[in-house]
PDB file of C-alpha atoms in Angstrom:
ATOM      1  CA  MET A   1     181.505  32.903 272.628  1.00  0.00           C
ATOM      2  CA  THR A   2     184.953  31.619 273.468  1.00  0.00           C
ATOM      3  CA  ALA A   3     186.183  32.389 269.964  1.00  0.00           C
ATOM      4  CA  ASN A   4     184.929  35.924 270.421  1.00  0.00           C
ATOM      5  CA  GLN A   5     186.757  36.272 273.734  1.00  0.00           C
ATOM      6  CA  GLN A   6     189.973  34.988 272.205  1.00  0.00           C
ATOM      7  CA  SER A   7     189.852  37.450 269.345  1.00  0.00           C
ATOM      8  CA  ASN A   8     189.222  40.206 271.883  1.00  0.00           C
ATOM      9  CA  GLU A   9     192.305  39.170 273.801  1.00  0.00           C
ATOM     10  CA  VAL A  10     194.443  39.363 270.690  1.00  0.00           C
ATOM     11  CA  THR A  11     193.434  42.923 269.893  1.00  0.00           C
ATOM     12  CA  VAL A  12     193.884  44.211 273.454  1.00  0.00           C
ATOM     13  CA  LYS A  13     196.811  46.584 273.419  1.00  0.00           C
ATOM     14  CA  HIS A  14     199.307  45.652 276.056  1.00  0.00           C
ATOM     15  CA  ARG A  15     200.909  48.789 277.380  1.00  0.00           C
ATOM     16  CA  HIS A  16     204.315  47.468 278.310  1.00  0.00           C
ATOM     17  CA  ARG A  17     206.778  49.687 279.988  1.00  0.00           C
ATOM     18  CA  PRO A  18     210.107  48.717 278.379  1.00  0.00           C
ATOM     19  CA  GLU A  19     212.655  47.486 280.906  1.00  0.00           C
ATOM     20  CA  GLY A  20     215.411  49.914 281.813  1.00  0.00           C
ATOM     21  CA  PRO A  21     219.138  49.382 281.333  1.00  0.00           C
ATOM     22  CA  GLU A  22     219.919  49.152 285.083  1.00  0.00           C
ATOM     23  CA  LYS A  23     219.972  45.330 285.359  1.00  0.00           C
ATOM     24  CA  HIS A  24     222.147  45.028 282.271  1.00  0.00           C
ATOM     25  CA  ILE A  25     224.639  47.594 283.529  1.00  0.00           C
ATOM     26  CA  LEU A  26     224.822  45.650 286.812  1.00  0.00           C
ATOM     27  CA  VAL A  27     225.536  42.447 284.844  1.00  0.00           C
ATOM     28  CA  PHE A  28     228.247  44.357 282.962  1.00  0.00           C
ATOM     29  CA  ILE A  29     229.865  45.593 286.195  1.00  0.00           C
ATOM     30  CA  PHE A  30     229.640  42.090 287.682  1.00  0.00           C
ATOM     31  CA  SER A  31     231.323  40.674 284.542  1.00  0.00           C
ATOM     32  CA  ILE A  32     234.084  43.299 284.729  1.00  0.00           C
ATOM     33  CA  ILE A  33     234.735  42.451 288.393  1.00  0.00           C
ATOM     34  CA  LEU A  34     234.904  38.686 287.702  1.00  0.00           C
ATOM     35  CA  THR A  35     237.231  39.290 284.735  1.00  0.00           C
ATOM     36  CA  ALA A  36     239.428  41.607 286.810  1.00  0.00           C
ATOM     37  CA  ILE A  37     239.723  39.008 289.589  1.00  0.00           C
ATOM     38  CA  ALA A  38     240.800  36.353 287.042  1.00  0.00           C
ATOM     39  CA  PHE A  39     243.373  38.632 285.372  1.00  0.00           C
ATOM     40  CA  ALA A  40     244.680  40.003 288.678  1.00  0.00           C
ATOM     41  CA  ALA A  41     245.173  36.531 290.148  1.00  0.00           C
ATOM     42  CA  VAL A  42     247.272  35.441 287.154  1.00  0.00           C
ATOM     43  CA  MET A  43     249.152  38.727 286.629  1.00  0.00           C
ATOM     44  CA  ALA A  44     250.123  38.945 290.306  1.00  0.00           C
ATOM     45  CA  GLY A  45     251.973  35.659 289.790  1.00  0.00           C
ATOM     46  CA  GLY A  46     252.922  33.006 292.302  1.00  0.00           C
ATOM     47  CA  VAL A  47     249.453  31.478 292.498  1.00  0.00           C
ATOM     48  CA  ASN A  48     249.169  27.765 293.039  1.00  0.00           C
ATOM     49  CA  ALA A  49     248.284  26.112 289.683  1.00  0.00           C
ATOM     50  CA  THR A  50     245.394  24.017 291.028  1.00  0.00           C
ATOM     51  CA  PHE A  51     243.953  27.030 292.842  1.00  0.00           C
ATOM     52  CA  ALA A  52     244.284  29.121 289.651  1.00  0.00           C
ATOM     53  CA  VAL A  53     242.452  26.528 287.539  1.00  0.00           C
ATOM     54  CA  ILE A  54     239.552  26.390 289.997  1.00  0.00           C
ATOM     55  CA  LEU A  55     239.436  30.194 290.381  1.00  0.00           C
ATOM     56  CA  LEU A  56     239.489  30.801 286.599  1.00  0.00           C
ATOM     57  CA  LEU A  57     236.779  28.200 285.984  1.00  0.00           C
ATOM     58  CA  VAL A  58     234.514  29.577 288.728  1.00  0.00           C
ATOM     59  CA  MET A  59     234.929  33.167 287.455  1.00  0.00           C
ATOM     60  CA  ALA A  60     234.251  32.100 283.839  1.00  0.00           C
ATOM     61  CA  VAL A  61     231.208  29.962 284.671  1.00  0.00           C
ATOM     62  CA  LEU A  62     229.687  32.670 286.909  1.00  0.00           C
ATOM     63  CA  GLN A  63     230.149  35.287 284.204  1.00  0.00           C
ATOM     64  CA  VAL A  64     228.670  33.034 281.507  1.00  0.00           C
ATOM     65  CA  PHE A  65     225.705  32.252 283.770  1.00  0.00           C
ATOM     66  CA  VAL A  66     224.723  35.875 284.413  1.00  0.00           C
ATOM     67  CA  GLN A  67     225.291  36.886 280.798  1.00  0.00           C
ATOM     68  CA  MET A  68     223.202  34.037 279.406  1.00  0.00           C
ATOM     69  CA  GLY A  69     220.551  34.606 282.071  1.00  0.00           C
ATOM     70  CA  TYR A  70     220.123  38.365 281.641  1.00  0.00           C
ATOM     71  CA  TRP A  71     221.629  39.338 278.273  1.00  0.00           C
ATOM     72  CA  MET A  72     220.356  36.281 276.395  1.00  0.00           C
ATOM     73  CA  HIS A  73     217.141  36.245 278.503  1.00  0.00           C
ATOM     74  CA  LEU A  74     217.424  32.589 279.548  1.00  0.00           C
ATOM     75  CA  LYS A  75     216.051  33.505 282.990  1.00  0.00           C
ATOM     76  CA  ASP A  76     212.845  34.847 281.409  1.00  0.00           C
ATOM     77  CA  LYS A  77     209.641  32.841 281.078  1.00  0.00           C
ATOM     78  CA  GLY A  78     209.204  30.468 278.124  1.00  0.00           C
ATOM     79  CA  HIS A  79     212.863  29.552 277.747  1.00  0.00           C
ATOM     80  CA  LEU A  80     212.680  25.877 278.712  1.00  0.00           C
ATOM     81  CA  MET A  81     213.627  24.562 275.255  1.00  0.00           C
ATOM     82  CA  PRO A  82     216.542  27.006 274.781  1.00  0.00           C
ATOM     83  CA  ILE A  83     217.849  26.005 278.221  1.00  0.00           C
ATOM     84  CA  LEU A  84     217.586  22.329 277.267  1.00  0.00           C
ATOM     85  CA  PHE A  85     219.404  22.998 273.952  1.00  0.00           C
ATOM     86  CA  MET A  86     222.215  24.782 275.782  1.00  0.00           C
ATOM     87  CA  ILE A  87     222.468  22.099 278.480  1.00  0.00           C
ATOM     88  CA  GLY A  88     222.646  19.491 275.701  1.00  0.00           C
ATOM     89  CA  GLY A  89     225.348  21.450 273.892  1.00  0.00           C
ATOM     90  CA  PHE A  90     227.409  22.037 277.026  1.00  0.00           C
ATOM     91  CA  PHE A  91     227.001  18.373 278.037  1.00  0.00           C
ATOM     92  CA  VAL A  92     228.462  17.077 274.751  1.00  0.00           C
ATOM     93  CA  ALA A  93     231.153  19.789 274.840  1.00  0.00           C
ATOM     94  CA  SER A  94     232.206  18.865 278.385  1.00  0.00           C
ATOM     95  CA  THR A  95     232.282  15.161 277.430  1.00  0.00           C
ATOM     96  CA  ALA A  96     234.805  16.016 274.695  1.00  0.00           C
ATOM     97  CA  ILE A  97     236.863  18.138 277.113  1.00  0.00           C
ATOM     98  CA  VAL A  98     236.945  15.449 279.830  1.00  0.00           C
ATOM     99  CA  MET A  99     237.962  12.895 277.182  1.00  0.00           C
ATOM    100  CA  ALA A 100     240.783  15.103 275.921  1.00  0.00           C
ATOM    101  CA  LEU A 101     242.043  15.923 279.422  1.00  0.00           C
ATOM    102  CA  PHE A 102     241.991  12.458 280.919  1.00  0.00           C
ATOM    103  CA  TRP A 103     242.302   9.954 278.076  1.00  0.00           C
ATOM    104  CA  VAL A 104     244.477  11.440 275.304  1.00  0.00           C
ATOM    105  CA  TRP A 105     247.769  11.347 277.249  1.00  0.00           C
ATOM    106  CA  TRP A 106     246.817   8.370 279.418  1.00  0.00           C
TER     107      TRP A 106
ATOM    108  CA  MET B   1     194.467  39.029 255.217  1.00  0.00           C
ATOM    109  CA  THR B   2     196.793  41.414 256.937  1.00  0.00           C
ATOM    110  CA  SER B   3     200.117  42.061 255.331  1.00  0.00           C
ATOM    111  CA  HIS B   4     202.818  39.843 256.724  1.00  0.00           C
ATOM    112  CA  ALA B   5     205.048  42.717 257.706  1.00  0.00           C
ATOM    113  CA  GLU B   6     202.429  44.643 259.657  1.00  0.00           C
ATOM    114  CA  HIS B   7     200.752  44.053 262.962  1.00  0.00           C
ATOM    115  CA  VAL B   8     196.941  43.787 263.046  1.00  0.00           C
ATOM    116  CA  ASN B   9     196.584  47.297 264.422  1.00  0.00           C
ATOM    117  CA  GLY B  10     199.242  48.721 262.158  1.00  0.00           C
ATOM    118  CA  GLU B  11     201.207  49.235 265.348  1.00  0.00           C
ATOM    119  CA  LEU B  12     204.328  47.329 266.279  1.00  0.00           C
ATOM    120  CA  PRO B  13     203.946  45.164 269.411  1.00  0.00           C
ATOM    121  CA  HIS B  14     206.227  45.612 272.405  1.00  0.00           C
ATOM    122  CA  GLU B  15     208.472  42.660 271.490  1.00  0.00           C
ATOM    123  CA  PRO B  16     208.252  42.637 267.672  1.00  0.00           C
ATOM    124  CA  GLU B  17     210.667  39.700 267.427  1.00  0.00           C
ATOM    125  CA  LYS B  18     208.091  37.449 269.131  1.00  0.00           C
ATOM    126  CA  ALA B  19     204.993  38.823 267.400  1.00  0.00           C
ATOM    127  CA  THR B  20     204.785  36.157 264.685  1.00  0.00           C
ATOM    128  CA  LEU B  21     205.102  32.383 264.812  1.00  0.00           C
ATOM    129  CA  GLU B  22     207.874  32.696 262.244  1.00  0.00           C
ATOM    130  CA  GLY B  23     209.752  35.085 264.522  1.00  0.00           C
ATOM    131  CA  ARG B  24     209.364  32.832 267.561  1.00  0.00           C
ATOM    132  CA  ASN B  25     210.477  29.797 265.540  1.00  0.00           C
ATOM    133  CA  LYS B  26     213.508  31.705 264.284  1.00  0.00           C
ATOM    134  CA  VAL B  27     214.566  32.451 267.853  1.00  0.00           C
ATOM    135  CA  LEU B  28     213.940  28.849 268.950  1.00  0.00           C
ATOM    136  CA  GLY B  29     215.799  27.452 265.915  1.00  0.00           C
ATOM    137  CA  PHE B  30     218.678  29.786 266.617  1.00  0.00           C
ATOM    138  CA  TRP B  31     218.978  28.394 270.136  1.00  0.00           C
ATOM    139  CA  LEU B  32     219.318  24.905 268.638  1.00  0.00           C
ATOM    140  CA  PHE B  33     222.080  26.289 266.402  1.00  0.00           C
ATOM    141  CA  LEU B  34     223.807  27.809 269.456  1.00  0.00           C
ATOM    142  CA  GLY B  35     223.658  24.400 271.154  1.00  0.00           C
ATOM    143  CA  GLY B  36     225.511  23.028 268.113  1.00  0.00           C
ATOM    144  CA  GLU B  37     227.989  25.910 268.307  1.00  0.00           C
ATOM    145  CA  ALA B  38     228.647  25.015 271.936  1.00  0.00           C
ATOM    146  CA  VAL B  39     229.550  21.486 270.777  1.00  0.00           C
ATOM    147  CA  LEU B  40     231.795  22.869 268.006  1.00  0.00           C
ATOM    148  CA  PHE B  41     233.725  25.130 270.367  1.00  0.00           C
ATOM    149  CA  GLY B  42     233.739  22.412 273.039  1.00  0.00           C
ATOM    150  CA  THR B  43     235.601  20.033 270.715  1.00  0.00           C
ATOM    151  CA  LEU B  44     238.064  22.791 269.727  1.00  0.00           C
ATOM    152  CA  PHE B  45     238.669  23.538 273.430  1.00  0.00           C
ATOM    153  CA  ALA B  46     239.139  19.798 274.021  1.00  0.00           C
ATOM    154  CA  THR B  47     241.754  19.622 271.240  1.00  0.00           C
ATOM    155  CA  PHE B  48     243.509  22.700 272.595  1.00  0.00           C
ATOM    156  CA  LEU B  49     243.564  21.359 276.168  1.00  0.00           C
ATOM    157  CA  ALA B  50     245.003  18.055 274.965  1.00  0.00           C
ATOM    158  CA  LEU B  51     247.767  19.738 272.908  1.00  0.00           C
ATOM    159  CA  ARG B  52     248.541  22.947 274.823  1.00  0.00           C
ATOM    160  CA  ASN B  53     251.864  21.691 276.198  1.00  0.00           C
ATOM    161  CA  GLN B  54     253.109  20.050 272.961  1.00  0.00           C
ATOM    162  CA  ASN B  55     255.139  23.060 271.798  1.00  0.00           C
ATOM    163  CA  ASN B  56     257.678  21.087 269.670  1.00  0.00           C
ATOM    164  CA  GLU B  57     260.530  23.329 270.930  1.00  0.00           C
ATOM    165  CA  GLY B  58     258.641  26.367 269.601  1.00  0.00           C
ATOM    166  CA  PRO B  59     257.331  29.164 271.844  1.00  0.00           C
ATOM    167  CA  THR B  60     255.237  28.115 274.847  1.00  0.00           C
ATOM    168  CA  ALA B  61     252.055  29.828 275.972  1.00  0.00           C
ATOM    169  CA  GLY B  62     253.906  31.412 278.895  1.00  0.00           C
ATOM    170  CA  GLU B  63     256.562  32.940 276.591  1.00  0.00           C
ATOM    171  CA  LEU B  64     254.146  34.062 273.906  1.00  0.00           C
ATOM    172  CA  PHE B  65     251.072  35.665 275.399  1.00  0.00           C
ATOM    173  CA  SER B  66     250.827  39.288 276.457  1.00  0.00           C
ATOM    174  CA  LEU B  67     248.024  39.673 278.980  1.00  0.00           C
ATOM    175  CA  PRO B  68     247.478  43.452 278.555  1.00  0.00           C
ATOM    176  CA  ILE B  69     246.463  42.860 274.904  1.00  0.00           C
ATOM    177  CA  THR B  70     244.122  40.064 275.982  1.00  0.00           C
ATOM    178  CA  ALA B  71     242.648  42.322 278.671  1.00  0.00           C
ATOM    179  CA  VAL B  72     241.937  45.083 276.142  1.00  0.00           C
ATOM    180  CA  ALA B  73     240.376  42.581 273.693  1.00  0.00           C
ATOM    181  CA  THR B  74     238.229  41.221 276.544  1.00  0.00           C
ATOM    182  CA  LEU B  75     237.049  44.696 277.513  1.00  0.00           C
ATOM    183  CA  ILE B  76     236.192  45.566 273.885  1.00  0.00           C
ATOM    184  CA  LEU B  77     234.113  42.425 273.420  1.00  0.00           C
ATOM    185  CA  LEU B  78     232.375  42.784 276.799  1.00  0.00           C
ATOM    186  CA  VAL B  79     231.410  46.396 276.052  1.00  0.00           C
ATOM    187  CA  SER B  80     230.165  45.349 272.587  1.00  0.00           C
ATOM    188  CA  SER B  81     227.941  42.729 274.223  1.00  0.00           C
ATOM    189  CA  LEU B  82     226.452  45.477 276.425  1.00  0.00           C
ATOM    190  CA  THR B  83     225.901  47.786 273.440  1.00  0.00           C
ATOM    191  CA  SER B  84     223.993  45.042 271.626  1.00  0.00           C
ATOM    192  CA  VAL B  85     221.773  44.762 274.740  1.00  0.00           C
ATOM    193  CA  PHE B  86     221.136  48.495 274.400  1.00  0.00           C
ATOM    194  CA  ALA B  87     220.329  47.961 270.707  1.00  0.00           C
ATOM    195  CA  ILE B  88     217.648  45.393 271.576  1.00  0.00           C
ATOM    196  CA  GLN B  89     216.247  47.669 274.293  1.00  0.00           C
ATOM    197  CA  ALA B  90     216.029  50.473 271.720  1.00  0.00           C
ATOM    198  CA  MET B  91     214.222  48.019 269.422  1.00  0.00           C
ATOM    199  CA  HIS B  92     211.716  47.285 272.223  1.00  0.00           C
ATOM    200  CA  ARG B  93     211.133  51.042 272.530  1.00  0.00           C
ATOM    201  CA  HIS B  94     210.612  51.087 268.711  1.00  0.00           C
ATOM    202  CA  ASN B  95     213.391  53.661 268.450  1.00  0.00           C
ATOM    203  CA  VAL B  96     214.925  52.671 265.098  1.00  0.00           C
ATOM    204  CA  LYS B  97     217.476  55.493 265.088  1.00  0.00           C
ATOM    205  CA  SER B  98     218.855  54.512 268.478  1.00  0.00           C
ATOM    206  CA  LEU B  99     218.740  50.821 267.471  1.00  0.00           C
ATOM    207  CA  ILE B 100     220.846  51.498 264.363  1.00  0.00           C
ATOM    208  CA  ASN B 101     223.286  53.669 266.325  1.00  0.00           C
ATOM    209  CA  TRP B 102     223.873  50.995 268.964  1.00  0.00           C
ATOM    210  CA  LEU B 103     224.327  48.364 266.233  1.00  0.00           C
ATOM    211  CA  ILE B 104     226.920  50.613 264.561  1.00  0.00           C
ATOM    212  CA  VAL B 105     228.768  50.931 267.885  1.00  0.00           C
ATOM    213  CA  THR B 106     228.624  47.135 268.282  1.00  0.00           C
ATOM    214  CA  VAL B 107     230.018  46.545 264.790  1.00  0.00           C
ATOM    215  CA  GLY B 108     232.735  49.155 265.399  1.00  0.00           C
ATOM    216  CA  LEU B 109     233.825  47.408 268.597  1.00  0.00           C
ATOM    217  CA  GLY B 110     233.780  44.076 266.743  1.00  0.00           C
ATOM    218  CA  LEU B 111     236.096  45.555 264.116  1.00  0.00           C
ATOM    219  CA  ALA B 112     238.392  46.902 266.859  1.00  0.00           C
ATOM    220  CA  PHE B 113     238.543  43.423 268.394  1.00  0.00           C
ATOM    221  CA  LEU B 114     239.379  41.907 264.991  1.00  0.00           C
ATOM    222  CA  GLY B 115     242.090  44.509 264.395  1.00  0.00           C
ATOM    223  CA  LEU B 116     243.678  43.664 267.740  1.00  0.00           C
ATOM    224  CA  GLU B 117     243.535  39.939 266.990  1.00  0.00           C
ATOM    225  CA  ILE B 118     245.078  40.388 263.524  1.00  0.00           C
ATOM    226  CA  TYR B 119     247.876  42.463 265.118  1.00  0.00           C
ATOM    227  CA  GLU B 120     248.404  39.748 267.723  1.00  0.00           C
ATOM    228  CA  PHE B 121     248.579  36.944 265.137  1.00  0.00           C
ATOM    229  CA  TYR B 122     250.897  39.066 262.949  1.00  0.00           C
ATOM    230  CA  GLU B 123     253.276  39.574 265.879  1.00  0.00           C
ATOM    231  CA  TYR B 124     253.304  35.846 266.634  1.00  0.00           C
ATOM    232  CA  ILE B 125     253.894  34.783 263.028  1.00  0.00           C
ATOM    233  CA  VAL B 126     256.420  37.429 261.979  1.00  0.00           C
ATOM    234  CA  HIS B 127     258.323  38.154 265.192  1.00  0.00           C
ATOM    235  CA  GLU B 128     257.918  35.007 267.259  1.00  0.00           C
ATOM    236  CA  SER B 129     258.092  32.392 264.459  1.00  0.00           C
ATOM    237  CA  PHE B 130     254.862  30.932 265.804  1.00  0.00           C
ATOM    238  CA  ASP B 131     252.654  29.917 262.887  1.00  0.00           C
ATOM    239  CA  MET B 132     250.094  27.232 262.141  1.00  0.00           C
ATOM    240  CA  LYS B 133     252.818  24.598 261.468  1.00  0.00           C
ATOM    241  CA  THR B 134     255.144  25.336 264.412  1.00  0.00           C
ATOM    242  CA  SER B 135     253.725  22.819 266.861  1.00  0.00           C
ATOM    243  CA  ALA B 136     250.613  20.932 267.903  1.00  0.00           C
ATOM    244  CA  PHE B 137     250.087  23.771 270.407  1.00  0.00           C
ATOM    245  CA  SER B 138     250.258  26.406 267.662  1.00  0.00           C
ATOM    246  CA  SER B 139     247.820  24.502 265.390  1.00  0.00           C
ATOM    247  CA  ALA B 140     245.352  24.035 268.233  1.00  0.00           C
ATOM    248  CA  PHE B 141     245.748  27.691 269.284  1.00  0.00           C
ATOM    249  CA  TYR B 142     245.157  29.152 265.812  1.00  0.00           C
ATOM    250  CA  THR B 143     242.257  26.795 265.123  1.00  0.00           C
ATOM    251  CA  LEU B 144     240.429  27.650 268.369  1.00  0.00           C
ATOM    252  CA  VAL B 145     241.140  31.388 268.573  1.00  0.00           C
ATOM    253  CA  GLY B 146     240.939  31.801 264.786  1.00  0.00           C
ATOM    254  CA  PHE B 147     237.563  30.086 264.690  1.00  0.00           C
ATOM    255  CA  HIS B 148     236.318  32.531 267.307  1.00  0.00           C
ATOM    256  CA  GLY B 149     237.788  35.431 265.312  1.00  0.00           C
ATOM    257  CA  ALA B 150     236.032  34.130 262.178  1.00  0.00           C
ATOM    258  CA  HIS B 151     232.774  34.145 264.154  1.00  0.00           C
ATOM    259  CA  VAL B 152     233.389  37.779 265.107  1.00  0.00           C
ATOM    260  CA  ALA B 153     234.098  38.627 261.446  1.00  0.00           C
ATOM    261  CA  PHE B 154     230.922  36.845 260.346  1.00  0.00           C
ATOM    262  CA  GLY B 155     228.939  38.704 263.028  1.00  0.00           C
ATOM    263  CA  VAL B 156     230.349  42.061 261.873  1.00  0.00           C
ATOM    264  CA  VAL B 157     229.286  41.359 258.257  1.00  0.00           C
ATOM    265  CA  TRP B 158     225.905  40.007 259.351  1.00  0.00           C
ATOM    266  CA  ILE B 159     225.018  42.911 261.650  1.00  0.00           C
ATOM    267  CA  GLY B 160     226.404  45.327 259.042  1.00  0.00           C
ATOM    268  CA  ILE B 161     223.950  43.949 256.468  1.00  0.00           C
ATOM    269  CA  LEU B 162     221.104  44.157 259.022  1.00  0.00           C
ATOM    270  CA  ILE B 163     221.909  47.839 259.608  1.00  0.00           C
ATOM    271  CA  GLY B 164     221.472  48.421 255.869  1.00  0.00           C
ATOM    272  CA  GLN B 165     218.189  46.488 255.907  1.00  0.00           C
ATOM    273  CA  LEU B 166     216.905  48.546 258.862  1.00  0.00           C
ATOM    274  CA  TYR B 167     217.737  51.722 256.947  1.00  0.00           C
ATOM    275  CA  ARG B 168     215.819  50.583 253.879  1.00  0.00           C
ATOM    276  CA  LYS B 169     212.904  48.677 255.401  1.00  0.00           C
ATOM    277  CA  GLY B 170     212.651  50.018 258.934  1.00  0.00           C
ATOM    278  CA  LEU B 171     211.641  47.995 261.954  1.00  0.00           C
ATOM    279  CA  ASN B 172     208.796  45.519 261.466  1.00  0.00           C
ATOM    280  CA  VAL B 173     207.906  41.985 262.507  1.00  0.00           C
ATOM    281  CA  VAL B 174     210.120  40.591 259.717  1.00  0.00           C
ATOM    282  CA  THR B 175     213.281  42.574 260.472  1.00  0.00           C
ATOM    283  CA  ALA B 176     212.918  42.460 264.279  1.00  0.00           C
ATOM    284  CA  PRO B 177     213.605  38.686 264.693  1.00  0.00           C
ATOM    285  CA  LYS B 178     216.709  39.034 262.501  1.00  0.00           C
ATOM    286  CA  VAL B 179     218.095  41.778 264.754  1.00  0.00           C
ATOM    287  CA  TYR B 180     217.190  39.832 267.914  1.00  0.00           C
ATOM    288  CA  VAL B 181     218.840  36.640 266.653  1.00  0.00           C
ATOM    289  CA  SER B 182     222.010  38.510 265.606  1.00  0.00           C
ATOM    290  CA  ALA B 183     222.221  39.966 269.131  1.00  0.00           C
ATOM    291  CA  MET B 184     221.954  36.441 270.588  1.00  0.00           C
ATOM    292  CA  TYR B 185     224.796  35.386 268.280  1.00  0.00           C
ATOM    293  CA  TRP B 186     226.891  38.332 269.440  1.00  0.00           C
ATOM    294  CA  HIS B 187     226.340  37.490 273.126  1.00  0.00           C
ATOM    295  CA  PHE B 188     227.283  33.897 272.403  1.00  0.00           C
ATOM    296  CA  ILE B 189     230.572  35.041 270.815  1.00  0.00           C
ATOM    297  CA  ASP B 190     231.306  36.965 274.015  1.00  0.00           C
ATOM    298  CA  VAL B 191     230.455  33.894 276.109  1.00  0.00           C
ATOM    299  CA  VAL B 192     232.936  31.814 274.072  1.00  0.00           C
ATOM    300  CA  TRP B 193     235.569  34.527 274.519  1.00  0.00           C
ATOM    301  CA  VAL B 194     235.158  34.326 278.322  1.00  0.00           C
ATOM    302  CA  PHE B 195     236.318  30.703 278.111  1.00  0.00           C
ATOM    303  CA  ILE B 196     239.085  31.572 275.609  1.00  0.00           C
ATOM    304  CA  PHE B 197     240.702  34.253 277.761  1.00  0.00           C
ATOM    305  CA  SER B 198     240.376  32.043 280.847  1.00  0.00           C
ATOM    306  CA  VAL B 199     241.518  28.721 279.382  1.00  0.00           C
ATOM    307  CA  VAL B 200     243.905  29.776 276.601  1.00  0.00           C
ATOM    308  CA  TYR B 201     245.532  32.995 277.803  1.00  0.00           C
ATOM    309  CA  LEU B 202     245.291  33.091 281.604  1.00  0.00           C
ATOM    310  CA  LEU B 203     245.777  29.363 282.116  1.00  0.00           C
ATOM    311  CA  GLY B 204     248.653  29.478 279.599  1.00  0.00           C
ATOM    312  CA  LYS B 205     250.431  31.942 281.875  1.00  0.00           C
ATOM    313  CA  VAL B 206     249.860  29.797 284.969  1.00  0.00           C
ATOM    314  CA  ALA B 207     250.870  26.297 283.940  1.00  0.00           C
TER     315      ALA B 207
END
């Protein structure tokens, strides 16, 4: 009985409507704006170095977040393990960066 | 037994890359690889950040970099990331022709990016006397940016081969995961470039 139901479920044709490009074009425009802010701040010159570092990092991290969320589908269902892999990777990477920034020229 | 390359109904499912266990495992395994890539690039960024001011009386970042070139390279790579999204959307519509066309556009933009980077490195080496051995800054710069460029080159070859495979074999549950995974790789290259233009080029002009 249950086996029968399962096999029925497998053969049901899911009529998906493929998602449109709108979201992805919005992500693209958002990325362009963030990139433009970063370039404009530096090219205008005369920005405080600490402020520039924070601004550049925030722009980069925001852009990476939306691109990984929408373009690499990390925001979709069933992506727990990929998210954990990426968090693990970024954790080790940031450990190396903190080490290099604060210990190498101590 | 149904043939491995065909769906039970002889019709391709909506997301052919996730139709088989093998396909799903490929995508999952590729995420593990990307986690490792994040570590690889993280350590190269760490080395660069530690050495970026050790210019050994050679050119400094502020003297060397030309932001308009970086801006064009950034735009090229960002657009190529969007075109590979369009390629995957075409794949989900089972439109092989459109899929191949978008992949060709993606590869073309990748080649344009590589051309720009080769021009940039050529200018530095020939006209600015800034090569791999000039300073700790130059070694760290070429290692980090060159490694990213090598990833772009690998992606161009990889996606180029996949285009040929799509021509010969068409879209099925075996080829679909390969295309999907190559698109993930391409997005990841763009993600790494976001940090490169921010940390290497823009920050180099500030401090």
